[in-house]
Coordinates of C-alpha atoms and ligand atoms in Angstrom, one line a residue:
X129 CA -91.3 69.6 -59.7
X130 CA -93.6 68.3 -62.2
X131 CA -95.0 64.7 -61.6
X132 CA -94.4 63.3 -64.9
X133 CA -90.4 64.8 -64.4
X134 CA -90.5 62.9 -61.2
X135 CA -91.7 59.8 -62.6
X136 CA -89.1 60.0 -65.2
X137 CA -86.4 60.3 -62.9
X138 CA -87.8 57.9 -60.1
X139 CA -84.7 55.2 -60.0
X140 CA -85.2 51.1 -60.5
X141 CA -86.8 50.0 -57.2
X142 CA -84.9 46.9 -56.5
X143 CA -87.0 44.2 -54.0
X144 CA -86.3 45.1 -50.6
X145 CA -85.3 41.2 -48.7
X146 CA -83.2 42.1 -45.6
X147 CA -83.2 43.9 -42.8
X148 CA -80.5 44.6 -40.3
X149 CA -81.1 46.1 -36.7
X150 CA -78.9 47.7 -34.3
X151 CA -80.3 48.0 -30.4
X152 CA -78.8 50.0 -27.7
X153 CA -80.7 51.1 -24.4
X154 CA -83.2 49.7 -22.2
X155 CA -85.4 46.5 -22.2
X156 CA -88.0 48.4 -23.9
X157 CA -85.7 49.1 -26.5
X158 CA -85.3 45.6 -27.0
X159 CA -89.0 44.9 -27.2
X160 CA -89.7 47.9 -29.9
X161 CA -86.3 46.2 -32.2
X162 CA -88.8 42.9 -32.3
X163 CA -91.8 44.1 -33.1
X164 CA -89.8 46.7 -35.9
X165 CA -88.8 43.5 -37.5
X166 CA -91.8 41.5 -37.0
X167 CA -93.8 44.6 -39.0
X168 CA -91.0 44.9 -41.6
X169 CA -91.3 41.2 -42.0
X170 CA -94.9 41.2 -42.2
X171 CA -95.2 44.1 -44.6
X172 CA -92.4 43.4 -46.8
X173 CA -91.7 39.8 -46.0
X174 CA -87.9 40.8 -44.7
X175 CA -85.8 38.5 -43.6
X176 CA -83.7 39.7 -40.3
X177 CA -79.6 39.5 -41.0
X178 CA -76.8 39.5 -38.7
X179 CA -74.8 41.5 -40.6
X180 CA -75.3 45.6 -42.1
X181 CA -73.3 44.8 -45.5
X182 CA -75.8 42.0 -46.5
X183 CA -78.8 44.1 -45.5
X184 CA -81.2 46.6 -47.8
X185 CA -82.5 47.8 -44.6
X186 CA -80.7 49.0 -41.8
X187 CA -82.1 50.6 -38.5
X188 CA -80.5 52.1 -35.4
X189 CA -82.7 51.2 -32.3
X190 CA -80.8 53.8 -30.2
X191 CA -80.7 55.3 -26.1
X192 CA -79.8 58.9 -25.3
X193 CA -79.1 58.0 -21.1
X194 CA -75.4 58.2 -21.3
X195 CA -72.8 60.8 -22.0
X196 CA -71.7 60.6 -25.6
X197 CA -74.8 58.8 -27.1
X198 CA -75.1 61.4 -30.1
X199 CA -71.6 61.1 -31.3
X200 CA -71.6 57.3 -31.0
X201 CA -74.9 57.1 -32.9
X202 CA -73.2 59.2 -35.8
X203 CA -69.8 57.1 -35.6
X204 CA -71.6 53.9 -36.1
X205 CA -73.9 56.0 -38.8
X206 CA -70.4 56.8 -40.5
X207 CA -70.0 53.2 -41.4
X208 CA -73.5 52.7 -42.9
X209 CA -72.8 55.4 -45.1
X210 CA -69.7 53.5 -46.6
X211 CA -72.4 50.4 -47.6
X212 CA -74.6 52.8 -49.1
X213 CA -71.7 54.4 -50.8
X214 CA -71.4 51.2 -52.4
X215 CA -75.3 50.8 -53.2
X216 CA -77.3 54.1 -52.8
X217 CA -80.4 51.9 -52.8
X218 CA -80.2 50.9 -48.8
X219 CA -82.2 52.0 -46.3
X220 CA -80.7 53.8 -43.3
X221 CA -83.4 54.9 -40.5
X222 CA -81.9 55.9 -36.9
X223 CA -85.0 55.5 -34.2
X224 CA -85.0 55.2 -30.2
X225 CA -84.6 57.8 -28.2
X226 CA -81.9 59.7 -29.5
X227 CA -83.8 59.7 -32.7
X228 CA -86.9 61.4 -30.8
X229 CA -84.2 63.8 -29.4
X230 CA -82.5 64.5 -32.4
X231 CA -85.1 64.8 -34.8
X232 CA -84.1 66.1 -38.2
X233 CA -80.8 67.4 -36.9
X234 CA -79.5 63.8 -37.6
X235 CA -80.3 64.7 -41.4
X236 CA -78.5 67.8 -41.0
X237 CA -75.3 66.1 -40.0
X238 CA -76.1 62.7 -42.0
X239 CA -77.9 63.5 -45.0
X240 CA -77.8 59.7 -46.1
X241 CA -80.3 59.0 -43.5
X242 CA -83.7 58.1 -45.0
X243 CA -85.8 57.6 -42.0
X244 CA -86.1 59.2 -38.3
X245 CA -88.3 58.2 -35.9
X246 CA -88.5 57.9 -32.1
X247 CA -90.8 55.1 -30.2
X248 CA -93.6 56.4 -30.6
X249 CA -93.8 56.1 -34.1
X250 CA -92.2 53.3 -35.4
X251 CA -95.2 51.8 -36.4
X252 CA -95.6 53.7 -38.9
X253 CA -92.3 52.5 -40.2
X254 CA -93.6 50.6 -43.7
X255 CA -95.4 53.9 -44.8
X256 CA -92.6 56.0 -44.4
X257 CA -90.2 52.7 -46.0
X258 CA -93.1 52.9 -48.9
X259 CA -92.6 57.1 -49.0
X260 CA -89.3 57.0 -49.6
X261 CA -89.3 54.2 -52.4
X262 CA -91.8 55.8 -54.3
X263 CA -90.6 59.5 -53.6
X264 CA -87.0 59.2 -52.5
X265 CA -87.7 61.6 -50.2
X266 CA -86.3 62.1 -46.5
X267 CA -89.0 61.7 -43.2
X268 CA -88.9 62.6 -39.8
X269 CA -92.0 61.1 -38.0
X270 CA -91.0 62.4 -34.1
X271 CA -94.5 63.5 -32.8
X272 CA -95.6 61.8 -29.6
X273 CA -99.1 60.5 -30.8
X274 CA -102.1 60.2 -28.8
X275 CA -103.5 56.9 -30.6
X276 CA -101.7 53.8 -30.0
X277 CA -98.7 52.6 -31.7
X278 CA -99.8 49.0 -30.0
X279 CA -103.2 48.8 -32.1
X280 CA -101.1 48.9 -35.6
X281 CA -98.4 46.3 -34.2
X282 CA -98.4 42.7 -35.5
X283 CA -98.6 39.8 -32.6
X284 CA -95.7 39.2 -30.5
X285 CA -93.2 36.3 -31.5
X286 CA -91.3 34.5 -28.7
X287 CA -87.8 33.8 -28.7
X288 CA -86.7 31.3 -26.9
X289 CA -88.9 30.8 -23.6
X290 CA -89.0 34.7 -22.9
X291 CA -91.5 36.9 -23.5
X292 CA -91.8 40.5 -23.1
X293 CA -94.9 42.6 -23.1
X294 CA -95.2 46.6 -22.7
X295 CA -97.3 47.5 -20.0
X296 CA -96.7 51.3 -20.3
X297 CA -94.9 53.6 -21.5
X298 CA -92.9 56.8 -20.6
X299 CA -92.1 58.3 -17.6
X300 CA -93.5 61.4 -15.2
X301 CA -91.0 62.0 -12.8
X302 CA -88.8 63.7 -14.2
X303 CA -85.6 63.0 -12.0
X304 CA -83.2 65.5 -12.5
X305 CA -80.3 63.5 -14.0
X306 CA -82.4 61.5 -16.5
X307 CA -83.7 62.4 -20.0
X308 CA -86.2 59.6 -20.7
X309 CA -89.1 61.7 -19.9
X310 CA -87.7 64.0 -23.0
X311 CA -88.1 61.1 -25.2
X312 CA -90.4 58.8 -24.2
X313 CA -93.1 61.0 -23.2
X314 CA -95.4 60.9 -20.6
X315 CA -96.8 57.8 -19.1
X316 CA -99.5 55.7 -21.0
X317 CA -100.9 52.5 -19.4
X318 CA -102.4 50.1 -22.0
X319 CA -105.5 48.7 -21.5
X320 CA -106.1 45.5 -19.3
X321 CA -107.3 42.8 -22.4
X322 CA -104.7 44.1 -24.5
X323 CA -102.1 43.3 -21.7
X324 CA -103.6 40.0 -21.2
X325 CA -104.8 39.1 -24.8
X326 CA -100.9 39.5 -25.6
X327 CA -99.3 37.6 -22.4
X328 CA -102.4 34.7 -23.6
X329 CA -100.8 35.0 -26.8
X330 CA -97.2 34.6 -25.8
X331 CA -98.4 31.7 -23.4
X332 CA -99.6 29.8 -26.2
X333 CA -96.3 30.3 -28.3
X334 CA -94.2 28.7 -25.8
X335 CA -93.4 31.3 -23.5
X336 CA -92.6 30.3 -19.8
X337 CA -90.8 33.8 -18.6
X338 CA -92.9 36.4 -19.4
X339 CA -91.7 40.0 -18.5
X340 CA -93.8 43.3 -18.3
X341 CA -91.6 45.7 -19.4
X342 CA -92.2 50.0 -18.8
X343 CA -89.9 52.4 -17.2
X344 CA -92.2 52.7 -14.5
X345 CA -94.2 49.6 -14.1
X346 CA -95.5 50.5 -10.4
X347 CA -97.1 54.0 -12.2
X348 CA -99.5 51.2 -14.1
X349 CA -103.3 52.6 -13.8
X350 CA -106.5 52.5 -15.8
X351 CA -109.7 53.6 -14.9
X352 CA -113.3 53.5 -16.7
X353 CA -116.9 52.1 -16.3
X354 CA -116.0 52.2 -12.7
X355 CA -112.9 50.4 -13.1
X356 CA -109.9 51.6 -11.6
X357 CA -106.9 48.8 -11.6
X358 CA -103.2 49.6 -10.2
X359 CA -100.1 47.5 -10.9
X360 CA -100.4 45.2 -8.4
X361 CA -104.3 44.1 -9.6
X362 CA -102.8 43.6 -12.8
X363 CA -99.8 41.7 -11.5
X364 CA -102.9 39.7 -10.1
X365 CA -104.9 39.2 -13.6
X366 CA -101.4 38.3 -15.2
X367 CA -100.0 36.1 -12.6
X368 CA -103.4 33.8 -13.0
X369 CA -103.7 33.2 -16.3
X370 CA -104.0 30.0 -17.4
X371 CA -100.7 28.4 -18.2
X372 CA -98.4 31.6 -16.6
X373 CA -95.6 29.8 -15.5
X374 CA -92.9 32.6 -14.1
X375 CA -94.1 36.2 -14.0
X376 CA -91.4 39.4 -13.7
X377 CA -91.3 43.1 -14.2
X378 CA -89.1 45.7 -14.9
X379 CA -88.8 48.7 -13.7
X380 CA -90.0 49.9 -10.7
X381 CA -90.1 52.9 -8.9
X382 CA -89.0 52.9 -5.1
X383 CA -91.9 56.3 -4.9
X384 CA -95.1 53.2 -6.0
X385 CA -94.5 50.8 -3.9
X386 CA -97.3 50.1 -2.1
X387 CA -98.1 47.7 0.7
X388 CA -100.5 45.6 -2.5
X389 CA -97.0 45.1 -4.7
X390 CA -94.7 44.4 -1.6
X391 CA -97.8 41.4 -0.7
X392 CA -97.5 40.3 -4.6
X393 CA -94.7 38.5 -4.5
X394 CA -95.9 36.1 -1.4
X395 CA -99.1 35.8 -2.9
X396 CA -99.2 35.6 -7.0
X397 CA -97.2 31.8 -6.8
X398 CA -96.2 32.7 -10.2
X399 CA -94.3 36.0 -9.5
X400 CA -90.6 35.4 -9.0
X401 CA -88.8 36.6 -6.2
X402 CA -86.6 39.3 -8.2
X403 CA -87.1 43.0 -8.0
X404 CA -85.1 45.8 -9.7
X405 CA -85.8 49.0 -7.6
X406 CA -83.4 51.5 -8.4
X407 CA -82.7 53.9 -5.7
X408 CA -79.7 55.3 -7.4
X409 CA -78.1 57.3 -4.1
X410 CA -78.1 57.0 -0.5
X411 CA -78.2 60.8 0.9
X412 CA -80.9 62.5 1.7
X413 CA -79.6 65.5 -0.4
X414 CA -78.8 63.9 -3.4
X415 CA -82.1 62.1 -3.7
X416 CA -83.4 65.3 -3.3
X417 CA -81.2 66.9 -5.7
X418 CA -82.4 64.5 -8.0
X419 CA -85.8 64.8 -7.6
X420 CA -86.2 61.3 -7.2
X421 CA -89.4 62.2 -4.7
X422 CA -88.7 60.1 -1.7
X423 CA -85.6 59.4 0.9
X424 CA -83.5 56.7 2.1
X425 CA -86.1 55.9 5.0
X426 CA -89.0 55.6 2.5
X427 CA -86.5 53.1 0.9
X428 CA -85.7 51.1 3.6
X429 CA -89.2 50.4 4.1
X430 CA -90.4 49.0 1.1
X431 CA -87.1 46.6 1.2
X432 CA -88.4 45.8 4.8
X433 CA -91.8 45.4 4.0
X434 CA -91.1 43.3 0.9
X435 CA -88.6 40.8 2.9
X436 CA -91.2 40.5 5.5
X437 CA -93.5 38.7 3.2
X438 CA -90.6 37.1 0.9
X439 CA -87.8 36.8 2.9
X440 CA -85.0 35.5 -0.2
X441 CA -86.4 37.6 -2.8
X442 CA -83.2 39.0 -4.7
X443 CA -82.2 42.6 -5.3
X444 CA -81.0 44.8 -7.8
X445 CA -80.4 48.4 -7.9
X446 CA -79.5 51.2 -10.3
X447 CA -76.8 53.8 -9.0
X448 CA -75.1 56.9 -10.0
X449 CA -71.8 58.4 -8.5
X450 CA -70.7 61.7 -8.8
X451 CA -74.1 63.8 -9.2
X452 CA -73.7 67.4 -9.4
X453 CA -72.7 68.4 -5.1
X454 CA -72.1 65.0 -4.1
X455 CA -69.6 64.9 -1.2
X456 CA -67.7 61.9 0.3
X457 CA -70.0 62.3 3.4
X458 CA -73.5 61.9 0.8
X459 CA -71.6 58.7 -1.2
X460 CA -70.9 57.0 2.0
X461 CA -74.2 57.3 2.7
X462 CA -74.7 55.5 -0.5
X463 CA -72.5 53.0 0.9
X464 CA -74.3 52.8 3.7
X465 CA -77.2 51.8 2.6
X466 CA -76.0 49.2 0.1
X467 CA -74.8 47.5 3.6
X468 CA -77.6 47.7 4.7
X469 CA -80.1 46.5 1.8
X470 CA -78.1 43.9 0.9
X471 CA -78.2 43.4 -3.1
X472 CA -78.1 40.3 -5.2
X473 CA -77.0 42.7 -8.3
X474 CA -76.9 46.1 -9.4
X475 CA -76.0 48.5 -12.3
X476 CA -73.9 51.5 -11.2
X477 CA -72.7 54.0 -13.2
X478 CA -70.7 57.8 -13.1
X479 CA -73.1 60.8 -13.8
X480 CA -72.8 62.5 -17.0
X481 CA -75.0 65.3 -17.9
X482 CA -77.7 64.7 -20.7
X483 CA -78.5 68.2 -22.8
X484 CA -81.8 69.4 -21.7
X485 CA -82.0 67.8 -18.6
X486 CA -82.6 70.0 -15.3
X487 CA -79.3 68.9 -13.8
X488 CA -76.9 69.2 -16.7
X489 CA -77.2 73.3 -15.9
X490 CA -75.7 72.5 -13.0
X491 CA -72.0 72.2 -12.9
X492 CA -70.6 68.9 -13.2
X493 CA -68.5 69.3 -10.2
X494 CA -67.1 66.2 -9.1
X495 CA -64.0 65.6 -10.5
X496 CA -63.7 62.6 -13.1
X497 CA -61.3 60.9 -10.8
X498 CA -63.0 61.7 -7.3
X499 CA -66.2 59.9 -9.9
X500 CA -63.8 56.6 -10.9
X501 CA -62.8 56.4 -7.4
X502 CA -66.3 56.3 -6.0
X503 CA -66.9 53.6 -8.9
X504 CA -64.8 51.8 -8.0
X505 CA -65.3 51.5 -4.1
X506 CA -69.2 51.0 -5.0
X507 CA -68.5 48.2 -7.4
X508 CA -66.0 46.6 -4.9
X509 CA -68.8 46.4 -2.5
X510 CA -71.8 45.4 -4.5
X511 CA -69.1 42.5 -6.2
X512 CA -68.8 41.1 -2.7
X513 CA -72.2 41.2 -1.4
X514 CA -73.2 39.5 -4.6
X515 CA -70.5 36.7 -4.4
X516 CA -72.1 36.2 -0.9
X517 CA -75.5 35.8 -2.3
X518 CA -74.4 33.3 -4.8
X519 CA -72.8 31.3 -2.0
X520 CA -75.7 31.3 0.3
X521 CA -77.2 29.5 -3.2
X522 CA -75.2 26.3 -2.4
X523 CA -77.2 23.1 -0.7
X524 CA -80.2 24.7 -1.2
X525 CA -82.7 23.2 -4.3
X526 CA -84.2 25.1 -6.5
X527 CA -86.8 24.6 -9.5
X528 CA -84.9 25.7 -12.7
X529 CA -86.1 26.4 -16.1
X530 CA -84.1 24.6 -18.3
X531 CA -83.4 27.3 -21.3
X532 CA -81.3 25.5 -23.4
X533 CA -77.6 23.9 -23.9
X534 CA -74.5 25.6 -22.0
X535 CA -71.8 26.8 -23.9
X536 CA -69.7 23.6 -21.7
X537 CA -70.6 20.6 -24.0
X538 CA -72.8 18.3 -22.8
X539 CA -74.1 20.7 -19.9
X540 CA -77.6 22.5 -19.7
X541 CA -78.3 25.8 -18.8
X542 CA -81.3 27.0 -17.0
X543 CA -82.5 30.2 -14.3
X544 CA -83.8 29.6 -10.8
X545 CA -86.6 31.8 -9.5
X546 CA -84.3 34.7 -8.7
X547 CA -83.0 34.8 -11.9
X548 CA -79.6 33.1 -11.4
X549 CA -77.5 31.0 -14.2
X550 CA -77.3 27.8 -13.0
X551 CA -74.9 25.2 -15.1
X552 CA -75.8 21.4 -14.9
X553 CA -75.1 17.9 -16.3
X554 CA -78.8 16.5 -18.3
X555 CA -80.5 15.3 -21.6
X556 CA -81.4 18.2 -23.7
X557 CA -84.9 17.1 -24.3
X558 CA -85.3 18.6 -20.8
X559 CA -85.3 22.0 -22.3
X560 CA -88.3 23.8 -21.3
X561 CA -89.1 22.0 -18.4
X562 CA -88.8 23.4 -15.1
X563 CA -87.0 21.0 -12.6
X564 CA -85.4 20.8 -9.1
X565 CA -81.6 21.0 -8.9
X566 CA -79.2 20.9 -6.0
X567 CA -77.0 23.4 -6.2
X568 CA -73.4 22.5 -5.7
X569 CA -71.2 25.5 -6.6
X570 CA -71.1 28.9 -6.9
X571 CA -69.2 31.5 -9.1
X572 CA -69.7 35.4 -9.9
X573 CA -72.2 35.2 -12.5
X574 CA -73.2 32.2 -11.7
X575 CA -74.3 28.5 -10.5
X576 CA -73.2 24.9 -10.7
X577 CA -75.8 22.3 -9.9
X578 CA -76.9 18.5 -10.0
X579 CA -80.3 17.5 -11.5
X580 CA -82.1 15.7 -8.6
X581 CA -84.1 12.9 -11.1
X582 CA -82.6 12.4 -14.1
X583 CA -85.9 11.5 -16.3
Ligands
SAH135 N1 -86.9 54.3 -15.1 C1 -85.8 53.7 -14.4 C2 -84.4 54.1 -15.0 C3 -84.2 54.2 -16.4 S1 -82.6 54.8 -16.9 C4 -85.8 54.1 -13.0 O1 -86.3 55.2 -12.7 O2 -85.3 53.4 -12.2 C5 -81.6 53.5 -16.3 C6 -80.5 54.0 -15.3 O3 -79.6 54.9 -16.0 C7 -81.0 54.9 -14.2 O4 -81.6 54.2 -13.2 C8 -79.8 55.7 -13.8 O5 -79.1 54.9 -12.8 C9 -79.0 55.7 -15.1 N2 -78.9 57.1 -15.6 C10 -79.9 57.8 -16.2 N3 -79.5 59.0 -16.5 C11 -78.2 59.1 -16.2 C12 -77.2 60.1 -16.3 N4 -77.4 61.3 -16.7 N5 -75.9 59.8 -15.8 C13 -75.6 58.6 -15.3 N6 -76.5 57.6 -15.2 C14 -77.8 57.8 -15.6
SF4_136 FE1 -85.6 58.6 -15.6 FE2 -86.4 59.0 -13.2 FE3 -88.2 58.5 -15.1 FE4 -86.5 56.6 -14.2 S1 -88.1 57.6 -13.0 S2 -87.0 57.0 -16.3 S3 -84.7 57.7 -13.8 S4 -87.0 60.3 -15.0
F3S137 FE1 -82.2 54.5 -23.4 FE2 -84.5 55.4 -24.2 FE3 -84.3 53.1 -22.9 S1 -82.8 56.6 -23.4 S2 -82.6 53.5 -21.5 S3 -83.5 53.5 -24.8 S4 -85.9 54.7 -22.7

């Protein structure tokens, strides 16, 4: 095409002012969805809206783990495409992980989709919003880059009195079930000042809670000019900074835990007592099966060596039910070993095959029922234990970070160490302070206390 019979043709830009965002998946997900609109809104001064119909930009943040994701993406694409029906200017760019997966085939099926991209890229999102005005033109931006999307990011905003900061990114392991590594890519540790310049920066917003996010936090490692620091020596650098109030991570894999991250918790004051290890089954054979690269002993262990230095620290756990050749025999062993851990939480969930994933060429041979059955007897267990926990909350006092008003008038709302909701009576110019309350009562989800001095 000739450039002057492109120029002729090239439609009325209209000003772009809003953007819209759509998250599913993971906490990291939920990280890249902020920085997407603090770039937007730094390159094109967009303001974020709650609703698609009143935005000019619209992205899909989106998560390929469970069964279905694809078709769900394009249902919810199906009613974008009605808004742009209406005004063919928008903006519709799908990104995440099912983007990365995807790639152009989401074009294919949805040609009103302007932008791909996966989470690797998305930095690059202005330029391809700035193609596509001048040119009109589709893009796909799915390469796994070596440079680092984290130099061309704006600084982090806090919300609230949470912060989040990725640590690393991707994932080597390569369990059987999971298709992360597929999209993600492999893992990248960011450098040590850019880690701590950000958490600095988030300090000095207003952050209290900060959280370093990756799918495998314990994999963290950087070496050079002699240097070589792990996770836990970061967890140390972190944990001191000046003004670090409450320190967390998420997730963890049961495969790093060394003997330096089980001693964290008792000796960075400002790590909280909360760990997410996902173990996801209790048989020897499944974890196997999975490739998940250790067994329910090696598991035991770290729980055992973490509780010997922290004694309450609380729980949580990712499982599956119903991986290809489970038996009753290998989910009783994953019954078994709940008993015997003892969680505070978890996330459970029935296998489903992912495409392109090792195990999905195995047959999915436990029966959908035999799998809603399991479910069931899993989350029946995991409910009680975690009823118990919340009872064992009761007379004890804990320091609680006041977050903000309840939804009950006149009450606060506020998280102990562990991570627990805990409702109370106080003045709302408390919020942001951290303060000891007696716990009085305890539900499922969560806590009913009494401020000890009312100030
Ligand atoms: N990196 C984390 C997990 C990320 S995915 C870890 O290794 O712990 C979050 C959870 O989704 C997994 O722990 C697993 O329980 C679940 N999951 C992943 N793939 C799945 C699949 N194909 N079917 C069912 N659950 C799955
Ligand atoms: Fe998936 Fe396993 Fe990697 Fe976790 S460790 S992201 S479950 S491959
Ligand atoms: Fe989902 Fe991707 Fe996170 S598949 S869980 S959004 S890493």
């Amino acid at each position: 095409m000739l450039a002057t019979e492109k120029s002729e043709k090239k439609p009325q830009i209209k000003s772009l002012d809003t953007l819209f965002i759509q998250t599913y998946g993971c906490a990291m997900n939920v990280y890249d969805s902020s920085r997407m609109s603090d770039l937007m809104q730094e390159a094109y001064g967009l303001r974020v809206v709650n609703d698609p119909v009143d935005a000019d930009v619209i992205l899909m943040n989106t998560c390929s783990i469970r069964e279905n994701a694809e078709n769900k993406v394009y249902s919810e694409l199906g009613r974008y495409k009605k808004i742009k029906d209406k005004r063919p200017d928008l903006i519709i760019g799908v990104g995440g992980c099912v983007g990365q997966q995807e790639g152009d085939r989401i074009q294919k099926r949805a040609p009103y989709v302007d932008i791909v991209f996966g989470p690797q890229t998305y930095h690059r999102l202005p330029e391809m919003v700035k193609e596509i005005r001048r040119d009109r033109v589709r893009v796909t931006e799915i390469d796994m880059p070596e440079i680092e999307k984290f130099d061309h990011l704006p600084k982090p905003k806090v919300e609230g009195l949470t912060g989040y900061v990725t640590i690393m990114e991707g994932c080597d392991k390569f369990c059987t079930f999971c298709i992360v590594p597929y999209t993600r890519g492999a893992e990248i540790s960011r450098p040590v000042e850019d880690i701590l310049e950000e958490c600095e920066q988030l300090i000095e917003a207003g952050a209290k809670d900060i959280s370093l996010l990756g799918q495998n936090v314990n994999a963290y490692r950087v070496e050079g000019d002699g240097e070589d620091v792990g996770f836990a020596d970061l967890l140390h650098l972190v944990g001191g900074l000046e003004g670090m109030e409450r320190l967390r991570f998420s997730t963890s894999h049961p495969m790093e835990m060394t003997t330096e991250l089980c001693e964290a918790f008792a000796e960075i004051p400002t790590l909280m007592p909360y760990l997410h290890l996902p173990v996801q089954s209790g048989s020897d054979d499944i974890l196997k099966a999975m490739h998940r690269g250790h067994k329910r002993e090696d598991y035991f262990k770290a729980i055992e060596e973490l509780r010997l230095h922290t004694p309450d620290i609380a729980l949580s756990s990712d499982f599956i039910v119903g991986f290809p050749g489970e038996t009753e025999e290998d989910f009783e062993l994953t019954l078994d070993l709940v008993r015997k851990v003892g969680y505070d939480s978890a996330f459970s969930f029935k296998y489903s095959p992912r495409p392109g994933t090792p195990a999905s060429k195995s047959e999915d041979d436990v029966p959908e029922s035999v799998k809603d059955e399991r479910l069931q007897r899993l989350l029946a267990l995991l409910r009680e234990q975690s009823r118990e926990r919340m009872e064992q909350q009761v007379g004890k006092t804990l320091d609680v970070l006041i977050e903000g008003k309840s939804k009950n008038e006149g009450d606060l709302r506020g998280r102990t160490p562990d991570f627990r909701i805990v409702h109370f009576k106080g003045n709302p110019r408390l919020v942001g302070q951290t303060m000891p309350v007696n716990i009085t009562e305890a539900y499922n989800m969560s806590l009913r206390g009494e401020l000890i001095i009312e100030n």
